[in-house]
Every structure is written in C-alpha cells, then in structure tokens.
Amino acid sequence: TSTGQVNGAELDANYLFQAQDGEMGIVANSADANGQSLVFTKSRNATDGSHTIVDDDDVLGEIEFKGSDGNSFELGAKIIARVDGTPSEGSDMPTELVFAVSADGSATPTERLRLASTGTLTNAGSIGAGDGNASAPGFSFRDENDVGMYRAGTDILAFSTAGTHRMAIDSGGKIFTGATYTTAGVATGGIQIV
C-alpha cells in the first residue's frame, strides 16, 4: 500500500491511489490513432509478476460507484469483468461484463444486465425502446436496421421487413397482414386473421 498525501489529503490505506475532491484523467497527446488505457490484471499466483491461470467466474476487475448516505459511502452500482468459461494458455480469455445497480432502499447492487463472452445480452428487467416505425423499427438488427418490430399505435405491435410494414397484432389479439394504421391506430386495408 502507498502512504503519504494526494492533493493535500492523507491517502486512504484501502487505496493505492486516491484523488481527494478532484478528477482523474488519462491524457493521450500523440500523432496517431491510439488512446490511453486503464488496465486491470488478475493472476491466481500470489507473487507479484508471476502467472497462474485464472478460473471460470474469477473477477478480473471491478469498478464501483458509491454515494454518501449522510453517514458513510454506500455502494450504488458496479461494473464487473468476470471470466466466463475456461481460459487456456495462449490467447484464450472468455470474459463477461456484468452491470449491477442498487434498488431503492438498498445498498447491495443486483445484476441487471450481462454481456456474455458469446455476445449474448441478458437482462433482469425490462428493455425500453423508442416507438420506431416501419423503416426504422424500435427493435431491429445491427446489420439490417429496416427489419424488426415497432409500435404502430396504442397497444399495437407491428413488424416490418425491407422498411415496409408487414404485420401487426392489435390489443384484441387480432392479426393484420399488409394493413396500414391511422394515427388513431385504426387498421385499414390488408387481411385480418382472427
């Protein structure tokens, strides 16, 4: 651990670096496309600089966000990088990112969003999106953003392909193909499937 002062304040023994009442910045002044990095490293070897392979579910690094409750600093949220599978020697380090937040009345963050090493994104709540429209659905695909699902009106779930409305389901469970909708959400044209 480090000792001494930073910005005129005693360094907390729990931290290797502490910036009291300030911001920490990493600046890159270089004539190239490279930026600076903040690097967290983890080995299961207790000797500095030595290597022992990490295991599945080992935490590689964590960023915590705390706020004062008037008496102490309480944990509000954290981002965790955790091994997600079995690493092997060479260039194999499967990792997931976990986002956790504290609910109202709690200082214990709960996992709400996880990006797995496979690219799968899972969440523990609901996902909200803008209404969208046929040409730019609220839920679409990365490589084809004119295909997807959108809100065509109040309680109307619609689907589009090639930027064109194709099908909708209304609040009564009726399915309409090829119909268009007025601003009041009334289907016109197309075929109704009951």
CSV table of C-alpha atoms in Angstrom, one decimal:
chain,number,residue,atom,x,y,z
A,1,THR,CA,0.0,0.0,0.0
A,2,SER,CA,1.1,3.6,-0.6
A,3,THR,CA,1.5,6.2,2.1
A,4,GLY,CA,1.6,10.0,2.0
A,5,GLN,CA,-0.7,12.6,0.7
A,6,VAL,CA,-2.6,13.3,-2.6
A,7,ASN,CA,-3.9,16.8,-3.3
A,8,GLY,CA,-3.1,17.7,0.4
A,9,ALA,CA,-5.1,14.8,1.9
A,10,GLU,CA,-3.9,11.7,3.6
A,11,LEU,CA,-4.1,8.7,1.3
A,12,ASP,CA,-6.7,6.1,2.5
A,13,ALA,CA,-4.8,2.9,3.4
A,14,ASN,CA,-7.5,0.9,1.4
A,15,TYR,CA,-6.5,2.5,-1.9
A,16,LEU,CA,-3.2,2.6,-3.9
A,17,PHE,CA,-4.2,6.0,-5.3
A,18,GLN,CA,-6.8,8.5,-4.2
A,19,ALA,CA,-7.7,11.9,-5.7
A,20,GLN,CA,-9.4,13.9,-3.0
A,21,ASP,CA,-12.0,16.4,-4.3
A,22,GLY,CA,-10.8,16.1,-7.8
A,23,GLU,CA,-11.0,14.2,-11.1
A,24,MET,CA,-8.6,11.7,-12.5
A,25,GLY,CA,-7.8,12.0,-16.2
A,26,ILE,CA,-5.8,9.9,-18.6
A,27,VAL,CA,-4.5,12.1,-21.4
A,28,ALA,CA,-3.1,11.0,-24.8
A,29,ASN,CA,-1.0,13.5,-26.8
A,30,SER,CA,0.2,11.6,-29.8
A,31,ALA,CA,0.0,11.9,-33.6
A,32,ASP,CA,-1.6,8.6,-34.1
A,33,ALA,CA,-5.0,6.8,-33.6
A,34,ASN,CA,-4.0,5.2,-30.3
A,35,GLY,CA,-5.6,6.3,-26.9
A,36,GLN,CA,-4.7,5.6,-23.3
A,37,SER,CA,-5.8,2.5,-21.4
A,38,LEU,CA,-6.8,1.7,-17.9
A,39,VAL,CA,-5.8,-1.9,-17.3
A,40,PHE,CA,-6.9,-4.4,-14.7
A,41,THR,CA,-4.9,-7.6,-14.5
A,42,LYS,CA,-5.5,-10.8,-12.5
A,43,SER,CA,-3.4,-13.9,-11.8
A,44,ARG,CA,-4.1,-16.6,-9.3
A,45,ASN,CA,-0.4,-16.5,-8.3
A,46,ALA,CA,0.2,-14.6,-5.1
A,47,THR,CA,3.7,-13.5,-6.2
A,48,ASP,CA,3.9,-10.1,-8.0
A,49,GLY,CA,4.6,-10.6,-11.7
A,50,SER,CA,4.1,-14.4,-11.6
A,51,HIS,CA,1.4,-16.2,-13.6
A,52,THR,CA,-1.2,-18.8,-12.6
A,53,ILE,CA,-4.2,-19.3,-14.9
A,54,VAL,CA,-7.5,-17.8,-13.7
A,55,ASP,CA,-10.6,-19.9,-13.3
A,56,ASP,CA,-14.2,-19.6,-14.5
A,57,ASP,CA,-16.1,-16.9,-12.6
A,58,ASP,CA,-12.9,-15.2,-11.3
A,59,VAL,CA,-13.4,-11.4,-11.2
A,60,LEU,CA,-10.8,-9.7,-13.4
A,61,GLY,CA,-11.7,-6.2,-12.4
A,62,GLU,CA,-14.5,-4.2,-10.9
A,63,ILE,CA,-15.5,-0.5,-11.0
A,64,GLU,CA,-17.7,0.6,-8.0
A,65,PHE,CA,-19.8,3.7,-7.7
A,66,LYS,CA,-20.5,4.9,-4.2
A,67,GLY,CA,-22.5,7.8,-2.7
A,68,SER,CA,-22.8,9.2,0.8
A,69,ASP,CA,-26.0,8.4,2.8
A,70,GLY,CA,-25.0,11.2,5.3
A,71,ASN,CA,-23.1,8.8,7.4
A,72,SER,CA,-21.0,6.6,5.1
A,73,PHE,CA,-20.3,5.8,1.5
A,74,GLU,CA,-22.7,3.2,0.3
A,75,LEU,CA,-22.5,1.1,-2.9
A,76,GLY,CA,-24.8,2.2,-5.6
A,77,ALA,CA,-23.6,0.4,-8.7
A,78,LYS,CA,-20.7,-1.6,-10.1
A,79,ILE,CA,-19.4,-3.0,-13.4
A,80,ILE,CA,-17.7,-6.4,-13.2
A,81,ALA,CA,-15.4,-8.1,-15.7
A,82,ARG,CA,-15.6,-11.8,-14.9
A,83,VAL,CA,-14.1,-15.0,-16.5
A,84,ASP,CA,-16.9,-16.7,-18.5
A,85,GLY,CA,-15.7,-20.2,-19.3
A,86,THR,CA,-12.4,-22.0,-19.2
A,87,PRO,CA,-9.3,-20.0,-20.2
A,88,SER,CA,-6.3,-21.7,-21.7
A,89,GLU,CA,-2.7,-20.8,-22.2
A,90,GLY,CA,-2.2,-18.6,-25.3
A,91,SER,CA,-4.8,-16.1,-26.3
A,92,ASP,CA,-8.0,-17.5,-24.7
A,93,MET,CA,-9.7,-15.4,-22.0
A,94,PRO,CA,-13.5,-15.7,-22.3
A,95,THR,CA,-15.0,-12.8,-20.3
A,96,GLU,CA,-18.4,-11.4,-19.5
A,97,LEU,CA,-19.3,-7.9,-18.4
A,98,VAL,CA,-21.9,-7.6,-15.6
A,99,PHE,CA,-23.7,-4.4,-14.7
A,100,ALA,CA,-25.3,-4.3,-11.2
A,101,VAL,CA,-27.3,-1.5,-9.6
A,102,SER,CA,-28.8,-1.0,-6.1
A,103,ALA,CA,-32.6,-0.7,-5.9
A,104,ASP,CA,-34.3,2.0,-3.8
A,105,GLY,CA,-33.9,1.2,-0.1
A,106,SER,CA,-30.8,-1.0,-0.7
A,107,ALA,CA,-27.0,-0.6,-0.9
A,108,THR,CA,-26.5,-4.1,-2.4
A,109,PRO,CA,-26.2,-4.0,-6.2
A,110,THR,CA,-28.1,-6.7,-8.1
A,111,GLU,CA,-27.1,-7.9,-11.5
A,112,ARG,CA,-29.4,-6.2,-14.1
A,113,LEU,CA,-27.5,-6.6,-17.4
A,114,ARG,CA,-24.9,-9.1,-18.6
A,115,LEU,CA,-22.9,-9.3,-21.8
A,116,ALA,CA,-21.7,-12.9,-22.1
A,117,SER,CA,-18.5,-13.9,-23.9
A,118,THR,CA,-20.7,-15.3,-26.6
A,119,GLY,CA,-22.2,-11.9,-27.3
A,120,THR,CA,-25.5,-12.8,-25.7
A,121,LEU,CA,-27.0,-9.8,-23.8
A,122,THR,CA,-29.4,-10.8,-21.0
A,123,ASN,CA,-31.2,-8.5,-18.6
A,124,ALA,CA,-33.1,-8.9,-15.3
A,125,GLY,CA,-35.7,-6.2,-16.0
A,126,SER,CA,-37.5,-4.8,-19.0
A,127,ILE,CA,-35.9,-3.1,-22.0
A,128,GLY,CA,-37.4,0.0,-23.3
A,129,ALA,CA,-37.1,1.4,-26.9
A,130,GLY,CA,-38.5,4.2,-28.9
A,131,ASP,CA,-41.7,3.5,-30.8
A,132,GLY,CA,-39.9,3.4,-34.2
A,133,ASN,CA,-41.7,2.9,-37.5
A,134,ALA,CA,-41.7,0.6,-40.4
A,135,SER,CA,-38.5,2.0,-41.9
A,136,ALA,CA,-36.7,2.3,-38.6
A,137,PRO,CA,-38.2,-0.2,-36.1
A,138,GLY,CA,-37.7,0.3,-32.4
A,139,PHE,CA,-36.2,-3.2,-32.2
A,140,SER,CA,-34.1,-4.0,-35.2
A,141,PHE,CA,-31.0,-5.9,-36.3
A,142,ARG,CA,-27.4,-4.4,-36.3
A,143,ASP,CA,-26.7,-5.4,-40.0
A,144,GLU,CA,-30.3,-4.7,-41.3
A,145,ASN,CA,-31.9,-1.9,-39.3
A,146,ASP,CA,-35.0,-1.7,-41.5
A,147,VAL,CA,-36.2,-5.1,-40.3
A,148,GLY,CA,-37.8,-5.6,-36.9
A,149,MET,CA,-40.6,-4.8,-34.5
A,150,TYR,CA,-42.1,-1.4,-33.7
A,151,ARG,CA,-45.1,0.2,-32.0
A,152,ALA,CA,-47.7,1.2,-34.7
A,153,GLY,CA,-50.1,2.8,-32.3
A,154,THR,CA,-51.6,2.4,-28.8
A,155,ASP,CA,-51.4,-1.3,-27.9
A,156,ILE,CA,-50.4,-2.3,-31.5
A,157,LEU,CA,-47.3,-4.4,-32.1
A,158,ALA,CA,-46.1,-4.3,-35.7
A,159,PHE,CA,-43.4,-5.9,-37.8
A,160,SER,CA,-41.6,-4.7,-40.9
A,161,THR,CA,-39.2,-6.1,-43.5
A,162,ALA,CA,-37.2,-4.0,-46.0
A,163,GLY,CA,-38.5,-0.9,-44.3
A,164,THR,CA,-42.2,-1.8,-45.1
A,165,HIS,CA,-44.9,-2.6,-42.7
A,166,ARG,CA,-45.9,-6.3,-43.0
A,167,MET,CA,-47.9,-7.5,-40.0
A,168,ALA,CA,-49.4,-6.2,-36.7
A,169,ILE,CA,-51.2,-7.5,-33.7
A,170,ASP,CA,-53.8,-5.2,-32.0
A,171,SER,CA,-54.9,-5.0,-28.4
A,172,GLY,CA,-57.7,-7.6,-29.0
A,173,GLY,CA,-55.2,-10.2,-30.3
A,174,LYS,CA,-56.3,-9.7,-34.0
A,175,ILE,CA,-53.5,-10.2,-36.5
A,176,PHE,CA,-53.4,-8.0,-39.6
A,177,THR,CA,-51.1,-8.5,-42.6
A,178,GLY,CA,-50.4,-5.8,-45.0
A,179,ALA,CA,-52.6,-3.3,-43.2
A,180,THR,CA,-51.6,0.3,-42.5
A,181,TYR,CA,-52.6,2.3,-39.5
A,182,THR,CA,-54.1,5.7,-39.0
A,183,THR,CA,-52.6,8.0,-36.2
A,184,ALA,CA,-55.5,6.7,-34.1
A,185,GLY,CA,-54.3,3.2,-34.5
A,186,VAL,CA,-57.1,2.0,-36.8
A,187,ALA,CA,-56.2,-0.7,-39.3
A,188,THR,CA,-57.0,0.0,-43.0
A,189,GLY,CA,-56.6,-2.5,-45.8
A,190,GLY,CA,-54.8,-5.8,-45.7
A,191,ILE,CA,-56.1,-9.1,-44.4
A,192,GLN,CA,-57.3,-9.7,-40.9
A,193,ILE,CA,-56.7,-13.1,-39.2
A,194,VAL,CA,-59.0,-13.8,-36.3
